[in-house]
PDB file of C-alpha atoms in Angstrom:
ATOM      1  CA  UNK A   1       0.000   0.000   0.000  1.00 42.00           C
ATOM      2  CA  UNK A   2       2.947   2.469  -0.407  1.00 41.00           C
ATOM      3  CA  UNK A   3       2.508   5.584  -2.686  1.00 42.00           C
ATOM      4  CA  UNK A   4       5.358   4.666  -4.901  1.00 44.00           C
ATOM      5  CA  UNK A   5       8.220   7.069  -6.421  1.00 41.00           C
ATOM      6  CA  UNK A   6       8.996   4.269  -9.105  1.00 42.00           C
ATOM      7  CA  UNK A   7       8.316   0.711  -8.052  1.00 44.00           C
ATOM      8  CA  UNK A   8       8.858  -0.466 -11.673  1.00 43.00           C
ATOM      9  CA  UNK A   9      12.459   0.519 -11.251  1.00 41.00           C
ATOM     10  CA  UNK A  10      13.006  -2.851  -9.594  1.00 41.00           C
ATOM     11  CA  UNK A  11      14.190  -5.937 -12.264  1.00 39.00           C
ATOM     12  CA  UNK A  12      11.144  -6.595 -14.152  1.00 44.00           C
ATOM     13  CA  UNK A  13      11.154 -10.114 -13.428  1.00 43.00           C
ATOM     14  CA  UNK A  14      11.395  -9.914  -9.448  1.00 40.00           C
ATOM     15  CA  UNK A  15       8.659  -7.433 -10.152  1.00 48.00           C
ATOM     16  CA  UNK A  16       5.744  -9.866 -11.826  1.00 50.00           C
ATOM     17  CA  UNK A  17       6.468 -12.104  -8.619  1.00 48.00           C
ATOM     18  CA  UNK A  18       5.577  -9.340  -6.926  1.00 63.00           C
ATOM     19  CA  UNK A  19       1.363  -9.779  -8.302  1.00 69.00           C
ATOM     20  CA  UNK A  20       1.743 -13.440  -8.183  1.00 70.00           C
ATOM     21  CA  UNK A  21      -1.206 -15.267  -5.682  1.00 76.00           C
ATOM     22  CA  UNK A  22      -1.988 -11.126  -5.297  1.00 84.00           C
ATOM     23  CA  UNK A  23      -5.131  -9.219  -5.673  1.00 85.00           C
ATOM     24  CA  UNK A  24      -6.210  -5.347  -5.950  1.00 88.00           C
ATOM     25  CA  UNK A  25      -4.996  -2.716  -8.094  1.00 91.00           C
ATOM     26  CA  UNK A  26      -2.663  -0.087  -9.075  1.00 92.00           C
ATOM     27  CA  UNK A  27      -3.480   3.343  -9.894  1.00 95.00           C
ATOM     28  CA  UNK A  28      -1.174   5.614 -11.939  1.00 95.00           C
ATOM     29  CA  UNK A  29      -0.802   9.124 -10.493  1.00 95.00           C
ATOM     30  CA  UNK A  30       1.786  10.056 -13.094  1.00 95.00           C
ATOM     31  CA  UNK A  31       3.706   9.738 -15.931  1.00 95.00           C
ATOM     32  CA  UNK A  32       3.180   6.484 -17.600  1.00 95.00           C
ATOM     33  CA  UNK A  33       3.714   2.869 -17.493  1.00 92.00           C
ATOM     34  CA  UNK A  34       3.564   0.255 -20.583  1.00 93.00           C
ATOM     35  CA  UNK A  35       2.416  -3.312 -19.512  1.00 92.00           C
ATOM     36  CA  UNK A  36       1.351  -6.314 -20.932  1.00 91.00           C
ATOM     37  CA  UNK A  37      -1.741  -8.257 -19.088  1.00 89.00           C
ATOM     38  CA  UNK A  38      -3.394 -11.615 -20.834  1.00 85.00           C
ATOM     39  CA  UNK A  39      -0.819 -10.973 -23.707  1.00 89.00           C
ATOM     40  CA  UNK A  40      -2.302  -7.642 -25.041  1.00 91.00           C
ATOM     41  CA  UNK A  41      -0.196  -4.012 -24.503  1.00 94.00           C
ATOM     42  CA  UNK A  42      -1.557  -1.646 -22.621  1.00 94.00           C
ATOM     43  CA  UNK A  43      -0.710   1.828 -21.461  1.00 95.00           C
ATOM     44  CA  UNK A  44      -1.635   3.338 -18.233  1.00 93.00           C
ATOM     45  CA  UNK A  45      -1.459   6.807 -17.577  1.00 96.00           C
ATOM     46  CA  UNK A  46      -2.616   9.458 -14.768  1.00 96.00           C
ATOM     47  CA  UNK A  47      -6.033   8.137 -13.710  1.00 96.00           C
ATOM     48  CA  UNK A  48      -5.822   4.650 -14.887  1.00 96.00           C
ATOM     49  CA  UNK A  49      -5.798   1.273 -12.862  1.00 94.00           C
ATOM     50  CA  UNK A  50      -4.556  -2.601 -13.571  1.00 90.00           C
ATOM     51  CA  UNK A  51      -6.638  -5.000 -11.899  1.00 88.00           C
ATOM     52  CA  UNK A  52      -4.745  -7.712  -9.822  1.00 86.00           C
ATOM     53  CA  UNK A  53      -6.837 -10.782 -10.282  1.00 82.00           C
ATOM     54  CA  UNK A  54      -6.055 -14.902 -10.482  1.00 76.00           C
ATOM     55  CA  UNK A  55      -7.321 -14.309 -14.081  1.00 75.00           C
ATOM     56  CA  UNK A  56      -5.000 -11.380 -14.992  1.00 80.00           C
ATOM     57  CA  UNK A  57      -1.398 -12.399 -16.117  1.00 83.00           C
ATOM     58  CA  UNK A  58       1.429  -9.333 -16.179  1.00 85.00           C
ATOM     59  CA  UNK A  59       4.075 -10.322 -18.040  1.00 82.00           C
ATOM     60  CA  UNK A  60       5.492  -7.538 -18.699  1.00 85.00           C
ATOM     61  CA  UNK A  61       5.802  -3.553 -17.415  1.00 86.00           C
ATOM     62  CA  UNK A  62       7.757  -0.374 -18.775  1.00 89.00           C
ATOM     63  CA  UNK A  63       7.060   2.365 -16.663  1.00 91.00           C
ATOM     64  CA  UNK A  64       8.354   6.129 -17.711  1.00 92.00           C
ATOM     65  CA  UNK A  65      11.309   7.959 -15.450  1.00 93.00           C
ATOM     66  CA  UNK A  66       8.420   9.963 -14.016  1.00 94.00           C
ATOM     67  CA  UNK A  67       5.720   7.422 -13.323  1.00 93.00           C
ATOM     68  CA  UNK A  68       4.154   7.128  -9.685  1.00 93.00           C
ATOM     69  CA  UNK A  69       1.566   5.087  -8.668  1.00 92.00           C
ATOM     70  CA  UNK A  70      -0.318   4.034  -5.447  1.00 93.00           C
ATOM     71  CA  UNK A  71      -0.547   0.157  -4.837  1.00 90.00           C
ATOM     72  CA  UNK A  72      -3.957  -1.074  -3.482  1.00 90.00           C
ATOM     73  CA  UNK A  73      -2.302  -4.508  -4.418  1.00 88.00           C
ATOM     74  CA  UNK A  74      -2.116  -7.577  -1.537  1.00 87.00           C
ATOM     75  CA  UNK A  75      -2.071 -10.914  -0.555  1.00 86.00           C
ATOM     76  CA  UNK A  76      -4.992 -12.636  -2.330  1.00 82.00           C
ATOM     77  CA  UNK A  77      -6.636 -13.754   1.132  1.00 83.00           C
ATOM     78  CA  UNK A  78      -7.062 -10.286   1.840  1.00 84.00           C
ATOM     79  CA  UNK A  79      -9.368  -9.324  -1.327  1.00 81.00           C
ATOM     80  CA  UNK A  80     -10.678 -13.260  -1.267  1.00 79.00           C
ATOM     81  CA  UNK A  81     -14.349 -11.627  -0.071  1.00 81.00           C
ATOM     82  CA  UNK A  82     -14.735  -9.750  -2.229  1.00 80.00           C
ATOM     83  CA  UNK A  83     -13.642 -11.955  -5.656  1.00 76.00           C
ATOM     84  CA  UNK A  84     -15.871 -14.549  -3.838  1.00 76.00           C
ATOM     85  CA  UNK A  85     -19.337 -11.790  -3.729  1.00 76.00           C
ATOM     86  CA  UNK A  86     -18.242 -11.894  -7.330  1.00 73.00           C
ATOM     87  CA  UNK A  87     -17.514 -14.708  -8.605  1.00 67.00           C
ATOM     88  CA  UNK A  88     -20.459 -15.795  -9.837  1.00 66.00           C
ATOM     89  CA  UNK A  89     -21.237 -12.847 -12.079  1.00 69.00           C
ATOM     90  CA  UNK A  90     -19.434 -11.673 -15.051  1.00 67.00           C
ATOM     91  CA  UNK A  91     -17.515  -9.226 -13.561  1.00 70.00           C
ATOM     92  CA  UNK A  92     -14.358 -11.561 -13.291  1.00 63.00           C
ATOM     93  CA  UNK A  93     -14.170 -12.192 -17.129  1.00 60.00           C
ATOM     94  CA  UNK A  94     -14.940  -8.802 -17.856  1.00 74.00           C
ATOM     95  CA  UNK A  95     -11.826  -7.911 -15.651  1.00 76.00           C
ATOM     96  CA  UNK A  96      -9.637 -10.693 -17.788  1.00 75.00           C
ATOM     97  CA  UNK A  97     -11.068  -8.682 -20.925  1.00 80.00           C
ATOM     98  CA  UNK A  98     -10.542  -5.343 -20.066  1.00 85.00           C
ATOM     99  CA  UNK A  99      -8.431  -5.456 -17.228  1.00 89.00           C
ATOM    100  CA  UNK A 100      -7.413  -1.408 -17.653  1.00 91.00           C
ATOM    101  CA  UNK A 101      -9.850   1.100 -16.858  1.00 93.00           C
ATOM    102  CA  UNK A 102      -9.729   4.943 -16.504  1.00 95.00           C
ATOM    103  CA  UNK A 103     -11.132   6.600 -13.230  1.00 96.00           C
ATOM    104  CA  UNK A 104     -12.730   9.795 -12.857  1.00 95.00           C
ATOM    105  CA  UNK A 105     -11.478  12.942 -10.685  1.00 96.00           C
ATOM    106  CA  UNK A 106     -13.594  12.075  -8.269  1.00 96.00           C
ATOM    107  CA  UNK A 107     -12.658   8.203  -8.451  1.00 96.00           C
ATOM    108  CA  UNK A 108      -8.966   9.265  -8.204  1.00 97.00           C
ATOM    109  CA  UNK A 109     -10.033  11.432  -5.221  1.00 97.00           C
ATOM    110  CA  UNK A 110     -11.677   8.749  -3.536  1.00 97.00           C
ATOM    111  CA  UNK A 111      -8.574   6.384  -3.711  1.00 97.00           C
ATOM    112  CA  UNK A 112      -5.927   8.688  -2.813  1.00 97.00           C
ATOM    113  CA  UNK A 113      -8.117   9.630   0.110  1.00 97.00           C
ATOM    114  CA  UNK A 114      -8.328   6.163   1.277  1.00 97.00           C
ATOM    115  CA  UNK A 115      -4.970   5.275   0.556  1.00 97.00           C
ATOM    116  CA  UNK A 116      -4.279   8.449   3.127  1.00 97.00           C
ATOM    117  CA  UNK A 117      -6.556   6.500   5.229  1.00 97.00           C
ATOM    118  CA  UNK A 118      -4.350   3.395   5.297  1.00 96.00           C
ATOM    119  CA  UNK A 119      -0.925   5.371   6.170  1.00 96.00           C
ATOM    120  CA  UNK A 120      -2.663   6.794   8.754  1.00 96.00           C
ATOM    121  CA  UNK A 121      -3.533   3.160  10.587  1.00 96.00           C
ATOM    122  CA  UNK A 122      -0.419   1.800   9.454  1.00 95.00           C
ATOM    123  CA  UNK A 123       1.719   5.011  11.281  1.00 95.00           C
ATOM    124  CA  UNK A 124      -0.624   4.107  14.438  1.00 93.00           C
ATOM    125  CA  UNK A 125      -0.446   0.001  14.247  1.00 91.00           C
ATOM    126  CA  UNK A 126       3.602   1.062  13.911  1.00 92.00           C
ATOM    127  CA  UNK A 127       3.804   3.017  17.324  1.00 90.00           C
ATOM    128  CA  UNK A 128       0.601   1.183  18.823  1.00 86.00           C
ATOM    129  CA  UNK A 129       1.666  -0.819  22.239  1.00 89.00           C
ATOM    130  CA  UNK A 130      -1.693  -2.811  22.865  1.00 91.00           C
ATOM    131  CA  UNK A 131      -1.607  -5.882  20.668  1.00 91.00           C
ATOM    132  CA  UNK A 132      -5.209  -6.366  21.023  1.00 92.00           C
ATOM    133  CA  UNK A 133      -5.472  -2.390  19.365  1.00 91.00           C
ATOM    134  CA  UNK A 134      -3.007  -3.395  16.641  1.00 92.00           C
ATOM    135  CA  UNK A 135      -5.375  -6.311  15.667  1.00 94.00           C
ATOM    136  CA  UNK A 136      -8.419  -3.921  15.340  1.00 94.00           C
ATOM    137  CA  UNK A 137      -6.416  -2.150  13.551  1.00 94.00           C
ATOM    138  CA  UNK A 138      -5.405  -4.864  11.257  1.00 94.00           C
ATOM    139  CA  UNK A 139      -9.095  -5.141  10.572  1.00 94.00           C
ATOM    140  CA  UNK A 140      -9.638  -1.576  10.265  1.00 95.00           C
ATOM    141  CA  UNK A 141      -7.269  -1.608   7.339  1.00 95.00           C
ATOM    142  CA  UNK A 142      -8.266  -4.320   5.169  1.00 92.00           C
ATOM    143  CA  UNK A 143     -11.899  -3.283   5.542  1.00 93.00           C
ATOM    144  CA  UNK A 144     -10.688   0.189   4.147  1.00 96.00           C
ATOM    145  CA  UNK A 145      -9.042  -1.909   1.176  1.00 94.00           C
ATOM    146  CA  UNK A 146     -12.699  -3.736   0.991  1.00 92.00           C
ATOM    147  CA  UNK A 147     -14.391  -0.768   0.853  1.00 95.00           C
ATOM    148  CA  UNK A 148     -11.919   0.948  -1.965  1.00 95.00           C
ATOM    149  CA  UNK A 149     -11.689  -1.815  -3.990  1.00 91.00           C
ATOM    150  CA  UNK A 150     -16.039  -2.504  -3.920  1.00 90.00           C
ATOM    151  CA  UNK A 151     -16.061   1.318  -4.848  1.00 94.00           C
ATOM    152  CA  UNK A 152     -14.066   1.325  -7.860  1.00 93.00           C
ATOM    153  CA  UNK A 153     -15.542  -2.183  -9.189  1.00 87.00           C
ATOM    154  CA  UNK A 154     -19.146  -1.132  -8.512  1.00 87.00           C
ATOM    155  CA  UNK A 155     -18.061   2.321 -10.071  1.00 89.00           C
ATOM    156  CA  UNK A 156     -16.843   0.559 -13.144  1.00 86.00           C
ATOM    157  CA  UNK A 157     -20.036  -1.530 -13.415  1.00 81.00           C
ATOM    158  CA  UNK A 158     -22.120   1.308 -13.056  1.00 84.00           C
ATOM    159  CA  UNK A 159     -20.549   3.340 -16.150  1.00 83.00           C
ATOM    160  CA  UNK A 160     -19.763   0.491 -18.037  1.00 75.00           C
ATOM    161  CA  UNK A 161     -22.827  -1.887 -17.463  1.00 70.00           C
ATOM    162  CA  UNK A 162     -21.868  -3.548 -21.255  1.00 62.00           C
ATOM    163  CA  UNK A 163     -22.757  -7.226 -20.807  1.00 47.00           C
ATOM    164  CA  UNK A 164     -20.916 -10.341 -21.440  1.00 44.00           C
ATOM    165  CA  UNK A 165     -23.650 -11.967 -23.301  1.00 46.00           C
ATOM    166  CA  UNK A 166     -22.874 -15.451 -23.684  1.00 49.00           C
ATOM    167  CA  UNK A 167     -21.168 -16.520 -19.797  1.00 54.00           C
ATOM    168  CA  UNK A 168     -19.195 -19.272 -20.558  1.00 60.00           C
ATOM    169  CA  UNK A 169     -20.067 -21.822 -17.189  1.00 62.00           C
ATOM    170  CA  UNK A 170     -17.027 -23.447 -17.430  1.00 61.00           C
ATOM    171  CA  UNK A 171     -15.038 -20.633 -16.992  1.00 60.00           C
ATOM    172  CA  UNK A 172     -16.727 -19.132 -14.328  1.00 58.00           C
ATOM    173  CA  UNK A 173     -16.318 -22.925 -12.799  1.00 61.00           C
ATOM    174  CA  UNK A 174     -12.537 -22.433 -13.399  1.00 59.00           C
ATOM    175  CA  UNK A 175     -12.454 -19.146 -12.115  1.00 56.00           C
ATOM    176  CA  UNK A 176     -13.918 -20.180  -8.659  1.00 58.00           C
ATOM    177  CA  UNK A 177     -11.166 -23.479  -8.510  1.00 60.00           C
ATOM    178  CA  UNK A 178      -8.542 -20.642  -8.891  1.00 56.00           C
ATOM    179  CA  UNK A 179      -9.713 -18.762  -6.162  1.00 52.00           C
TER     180      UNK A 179
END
């Protein structure tokens, strides 16, 4: 959950670990980053998110000298809730379609403003004493990541209700063995 001067600067491969058995996303706050997801180029730029899914494979990212981003990316377990609400729509293979989207101002707003959230519990769970605070505030912080990542999917629905027509069962059965 860091606001990020350039984690892409790291050795690409290391890197793609890094969203292995992950969920989330990653939000661009400047400059520009080139990546590959499901074997099709994409570029993300202020405003736009990659979605962090067992159905989304990066293989590849080339982010500019100025690019920034803030990481709303985790441990799979900790976003397993909500792919579970989900998986039995077809929101998951719309994410492995179009796994790039562009937020609004206000969307953008909304992130960063959570993601200010999050420093603030993590500062306090750093300095915090009382184990039994620290785990409320353990809990405190992954429902904030709940919450942010619900907004910007239910967001994206809303504004984009396109829908996938023919729902292949067999996929969505695959897609809930992965999880």
């Amino acid at each position: 959950m860091l606001k990020q001067k350039n984690m892409f600067a790291l050795h690409n491969d290391t890197l793609l670990l890094n969203y292995w058995n992950k969920g989330g996303f990653t939000l661009c706050t400047e400059g520009y980053a080139d990546i590959v997801i499901n074997e099709q180029k994409y570029r993300l730029t202020k405003g736009s998110i990659f979605i962090v899914t067992p159905l989304v494979q990066i293989s590849s990212i080339a982010p500019s000298d100025d690019f920034r981003s803030i990481s709303f990316v985790n441990d799979l377990k900790v976003f397993y809730p909500i792919f579970k609400i989900i998986a039995d729509t077809s929101i998951p293979l719309k994410v492995r379609e179009y796994p790039c989207w562009q937020l609004s101002k206000e969307e953008i707003a909304y992130v960063e403003a959570q993601h200010q959230r999050i420093e603030q519990k993590k500062k306090l769970l750093k300095e915090e004493p009382i184990a039994d605070y620290c785990t409320v505030l353990s809990h405190q912080i992954d429902l904030i990541r709940h919450e942010t990542m619900l907004e910007v999917v239910g967001n994206h629905i809303r504004n984009y209700p396109a829908q996938v027509d023919n729902i292949n069962k067999q996929e969505i059965i695959a897609y809930r063995f992965i999880l």
